[in-house]
Structures are given as C-alpha cells and as structure tokens.
Short mmCIF file of C-alpha atoms in Angstrom, two decimals:
data_model
loop_
_atom_site.label_atom_id
_atom_site.label_comp_id
_atom_site.label_asym_id
_atom_site.label_seq_id
_atom_site.Cartn_x
_atom_site.Cartn_y
_atom_site.Cartn_z
CA MET A 1 97.88 88.60 102.37
CA THR A 2 98.25 88.60 98.63
CA ASP A 3 95.34 87.09 96.62
CA PHE A 4 96.68 84.60 93.93
CA THR A 5 93.24 83.55 92.70
CA PRO A 6 93.26 85.66 89.48
CA TRP A 7 96.71 84.32 88.53
CA PHE A 8 95.72 80.69 89.27
CA ASN A 9 92.54 80.96 87.24
CA ALA A 10 94.41 82.50 84.29
CA ASN A 11 97.02 79.70 84.24
CA ARG A 12 94.37 77.00 84.58
CA LYS A 13 92.45 78.42 81.63
CA GLU A 14 95.64 78.46 79.50
CA ASP A 15 96.42 74.81 80.36
CA THR A 16 92.89 73.77 79.40
CA VAL A 17 93.18 75.50 76.02
CA ASN A 18 96.52 73.79 75.28
CA THR A 19 95.11 70.38 76.25
CA GLU A 20 92.11 70.82 74.00
CA ALA A 21 94.36 71.92 71.13
CA VAL A 22 96.42 68.76 71.43
CA ALA A 23 93.29 66.64 71.58
CA ASP A 24 91.93 68.31 68.43
CA GLU A 25 95.07 67.54 66.35
CA PRO A 26 94.36 64.85 63.72
CA ALA A 27 95.92 61.48 64.51
CA SER A 28 98.58 60.07 62.17
CA PRO A 29 96.99 57.72 59.66
CA VAL A 30 97.53 54.04 60.47
CA VAL A 31 98.33 51.82 57.49
CA GLU A 32 96.22 48.72 57.55
CA ASN A 33 98.08 45.46 56.90
CA SER A 34 95.29 44.30 54.64
CA ALA A 35 95.73 47.38 52.47
CA VAL A 36 99.45 46.68 52.09
CA GLY A 37 98.73 43.07 51.24
CA ASP A 38 96.20 44.08 48.59
CA GLU A 39 98.69 46.49 47.05
CA GLN A 40 101.45 43.83 46.91
CA THR A 41 99.04 41.34 45.36
CA ALA A 42 98.13 43.87 42.70
CA VAL A 43 101.80 44.46 41.91
CA GLU A 44 102.47 40.73 41.69
CA GLU A 45 99.51 40.26 39.35
CA ASP A 46 100.85 43.00 37.10
CA THR A 47 104.30 41.38 36.94
CA VAL A 48 103.35 37.74 36.24
CA THR A 49 105.94 36.24 33.89
CA GLU A 50 104.56 34.79 30.72
CA PRO A 51 105.57 31.14 30.13
CA ASP A 52 108.24 30.53 27.52
CA ASP A 53 106.89 28.22 24.83
CA GLY A 54 110.34 27.64 23.36
CA ASP A 55 109.95 26.36 19.82
CA ALA A 56 106.17 26.33 19.90
CA GLN A 57 104.65 27.73 16.75
CA PRO A 58 101.95 30.43 17.08
CA SER A 59 98.45 29.37 16.07
CA ASN A 60 98.54 31.76 13.13
CA ALA A 61 101.88 30.40 11.83
CA PRO A 62 101.87 29.12 8.25
CA LYS A 63 100.70 25.51 7.98
CA GLY A 64 103.97 24.44 6.37
CA LYS A 65 106.04 25.71 9.30
CA ARG A 66 103.84 23.90 11.81
CA LYS A 67 104.23 20.63 9.90
CA ALA A 68 108.00 21.10 9.67
CA ALA A 69 108.20 21.63 13.43
CA ALA A 70 106.14 18.50 14.01
CA ARG A 71 108.40 16.44 11.75
CA LYS A 72 111.45 17.81 13.55
CA LYS A 73 110.13 16.70 16.92
CA ALA A 74 109.00 13.32 15.58
CA ALA A 75 112.43 12.58 14.12
CA ALA A 76 114.34 13.53 17.27
CA PHE A 77 116.16 10.75 19.11
CA PRO A 78 117.29 11.39 22.69
CA HIS A 79 120.74 9.84 22.22
CA VAL A 80 121.59 11.52 18.90
CA ASP A 81 124.08 14.39 18.66
CA ALA A 82 124.47 16.88 15.81
CA ALA A 83 127.03 14.78 13.94
CA VAL A 84 124.77 11.73 13.97
CA ALA A 85 121.69 13.73 13.01
CA SER A 86 123.31 14.75 9.73
CA LYS A 87 123.48 11.07 8.67
CA ILE A 88 119.92 10.13 9.54
CA ARG A 89 118.52 11.24 6.18
CA ASP A 90 121.08 9.08 4.34
CA MET A 91 120.17 6.16 6.57
CA PHE A 92 116.48 6.59 5.78
CA ASP A 93 117.28 6.55 2.06
CA ALA A 94 119.51 3.48 2.37
CA LEU A 95 116.87 1.52 4.30
CA GLU A 96 114.51 1.81 1.34
CA ASP A 97 116.63 -0.97 -0.21
CA GLU A 98 115.30 -4.34 1.01
CA LYS A 99 118.80 -5.83 1.17
CA VAL A 100 120.13 -3.03 3.34
CA LEU A 101 117.01 -3.23 5.50
CA ALA A 102 117.59 -6.96 6.04
CA ALA A 103 121.25 -6.37 6.92
CA ALA A 104 120.29 -3.64 9.39
CA LYS A 105 117.86 -6.00 11.12
CA VAL A 106 120.67 -8.53 11.57
CA LEU A 107 123.07 -5.92 12.96
CA CYS A 108 120.40 -4.63 15.36
CA ASP A 109 119.34 -8.19 16.27
CA THR A 110 115.69 -7.33 15.78
CA ASN A 111 112.68 -8.35 13.71
CA LYS A 112 111.48 -4.76 13.39
CA SER A 113 111.21 -3.52 9.80
CA ASP A 114 110.15 0.07 10.45
CA PRO A 115 112.97 2.43 9.33
CA SER A 116 112.42 4.80 12.26
CA ALA A 117 112.69 1.94 14.76
CA LEU A 118 115.82 0.60 13.04
CA ILE A 119 117.48 4.02 13.03
CA ASP A 120 116.69 4.39 16.71
CA LEU A 121 118.53 1.11 17.29
CA LEU A 122 121.37 1.90 14.88
CA THR A 123 122.10 5.14 16.72
CA ASP A 124 122.13 3.43 20.11
CA THR A 125 125.59 3.26 21.66
CA LYS A 126 125.78 -0.55 21.82
CA THR A 127 124.60 -1.08 18.23
CA ARG A 128 126.86 1.66 16.93
CA ARG A 129 129.83 -0.20 18.37
CA THR A 130 128.64 -3.46 16.78
CA VAL A 131 128.26 -1.87 13.34
CA VAL A 132 131.64 -0.15 13.50
CA GLU A 133 133.47 -3.33 14.52
CA PHE A 134 131.72 -5.45 11.90
CA SER A 135 132.40 -2.85 9.22
CA LYS A 136 136.12 -2.99 10.03
CA PHE A 137 136.06 -6.78 9.76
CA ALA A 138 134.16 -6.60 6.46
CA ASP A 139 136.83 -4.29 5.05
CA LYS A 140 139.47 -6.91 5.84
CA LEU A 141 137.44 -9.61 4.09
CA ARG A 142 137.04 -7.50 0.97
CA GLY A 143 140.76 -6.90 0.68
CA SER A 144 141.89 -10.49 1.26
CA GLU A 145 142.58 -13.52 -0.92
CA THR A 146 140.66 -16.77 -0.41
CA ASP A 147 143.09 -18.46 1.99
CA ASP A 148 143.65 -15.30 4.00
CA ARG A 149 139.89 -14.77 4.15
CA LYS A 150 139.45 -18.23 5.65
CA MET A 151 141.99 -17.55 8.37
CA LEU A 152 140.42 -14.19 9.17
CA VAL A 153 137.02 -15.79 9.62
CA VAL A 154 138.39 -18.64 11.76
CA PHE A 155 140.22 -16.36 14.19
CA ALA A 156 137.34 -13.89 14.32
CA ILE A 157 134.80 -16.60 15.15
CA MET A 158 137.06 -18.04 17.85
CA ASN A 159 137.18 -14.59 19.51
CA ASP A 160 133.50 -13.77 19.10
CA LYS A 161 130.89 -16.49 19.39
CA ASN A 162 128.18 -14.13 18.15
CA LEU A 163 130.04 -13.35 14.92
CA PRO A 164 128.74 -16.31 12.84
CA ARG A 165 125.14 -15.17 13.30
CA VAL A 166 125.95 -11.61 12.28
CA LEU A 167 128.39 -12.54 9.50
CA PHE A 168 126.17 -15.08 7.76
CA GLY A 169 123.10 -12.92 8.33
CA VAL A 170 124.62 -9.81 6.75
CA LEU A 171 126.21 -11.70 3.84
CA ASN A 172 122.97 -13.54 3.04
CA ALA A 173 121.06 -10.24 3.25
CA LEU A 174 123.37 -8.30 0.93
CA ALA A 175 124.22 -11.21 -1.43
CA PRO A 176 121.31 -13.67 -1.29
CA GLY A 177 122.39 -15.33 -4.53
CA ASN A 178 125.80 -16.44 -3.27
CA GLY A 179 124.42 -19.23 -1.12
CA PHE A 180 126.49 -18.75 2.02
CA GLY A 181 124.15 -20.96 4.01
CA ARG A 182 123.93 -20.94 7.78
CA PRO A 183 126.55 -21.13 10.55
CA SER A 184 127.49 -24.66 11.59
CA ASN A 185 129.12 -24.01 14.97
CA ASP A 186 132.38 -25.19 13.41
CA PRO A 187 134.78 -22.27 12.71
CA MET A 188 136.63 -24.18 9.97
CA LYS A 189 133.46 -25.16 8.11
CA ASP A 190 132.03 -21.65 8.45
CA ALA A 191 135.24 -20.10 7.14
CA ALA A 192 135.33 -22.49 4.17
CA SER A 193 131.67 -21.82 3.36
CA ILE A 194 132.22 -18.07 3.28
CA ALA A 195 135.46 -18.24 1.31
CA ASP A 196 134.11 -20.74 -1.23
CA HIS A 197 130.94 -18.74 -1.88
CA TRP A 198 132.56 -15.31 -1.90
CA GLY A 199 132.76 -15.40 -5.68
CA ASP A 200 133.51 -12.06 -7.29
CA GLY A 201 132.94 -10.37 -3.98
CA VAL A 202 130.12 -8.94 -1.92
CA ASP A 203 129.09 -5.30 -2.03
CA LEU A 204 129.40 -4.25 1.61
CA SER A 205 129.54 -0.52 0.89
CA SER A 206 126.07 -0.04 2.38
CA LEU A 207 127.56 -0.75 5.80
CA ASP A 208 129.27 2.63 5.63
CA VAL A 209 125.85 4.30 5.55
CA LEU A 210 124.68 2.34 8.59
CA LYS A 211 127.89 3.11 10.47
CA VAL A 212 127.75 6.13 12.77
#
C-alpha cells in the first residue's frame, strides 16, 4: 500500500504558510467619520463669506466722507424716487421763507414747523396730489378777472368742502397784508372776499417749488 503521509504533510505545511501570509497582510485603513467631519469643518471655516457692508465707510475713511454718508442716510425718505430727490434741496431752501413755511403747513394740514418733517409730508403721495391740484387751481385764479375769479371759487368750493380751509390758509400765508379773512361756510361770501381782496395779485410762484 502506498504511503501518502509525506505528501499530506507537505501540502498541510504549504496551506499553513499561505494562511499566515494572508493574516500578516496589513488591513485597509478605515476612515473615521469624526476625521471626515473635522476636515469638512476646517474647510467651511476657511471659506466663511465676509459680510457685505454695502455703503458702510471704513473706520479709516476721511472724516468728511463719513459725515457726507451720514447726511445722505439722514435725508433719505422711503417714498422718494430719484426725480423727487433732485427737488428736495430746492424745497429746503424755499422753506427758509416764513411765508412759504406757513403755506406748506396749511397744505400738509399740520402744525409741524421742522423743514425735514414738512418735506416728508410734502413728498407723501396724498399730499403731493393735494399740492398739485391746488397749484392748478391757483394758476386759474392768477389768470382770471375779478368776476371770473369769483365764479371759479364758488364752483370749486361747492365741489370740495375742504377747499376754503386750504385756500384761505395759503392766501393768508403768502399775502398776509391782503386781509382775506377766514372762510364763512358760504361759497358766495368766500368768493367775494377773495376776489375783493385780491388786489394786484398774490405771488403763488412758491407753490411750484412745493409741487412734486
């Protein structure tokens, strides 16, 4: 009978060597989740977006520029567009006249005397409409004869109950020496009072400055 012991022992030894070789091979490195998280955090920290300060002036900017920026923000009105903004300086200048200031208070229906507050009201949509409509009516009065002026006032008062307050208020503000008096709640009397005291006319040109 053939003896297979030497062959069996040789093959067993070879299998043992191969198994040990596989066991000795270095294992593939396992990436820890915490390491990945730390790396992503580091990347995010390196790519933080700096906030945009817009028109903010740097701390080392010239003092004059910082003051100009402050004045620009202080003079900004939320409801003012570019076309209106160009007239604001003229309005400030016009409101230095006490007569114009008094007329503006009547048109805005306010007791405020601060120019900034008045301009804020004058540039408001509702007040702008009031000033424009009254300015159109004032132009008709300036270009009319006495009798026609009376009729204009009568019809205007009948269509707008608030007109006497505004009309007498503005005329007394711009021409205090004419003696227009106060509204009487009678359209005919009010029309006669205005026509009779119109005199050589009333300078209503300042209304164009207040009109936006």
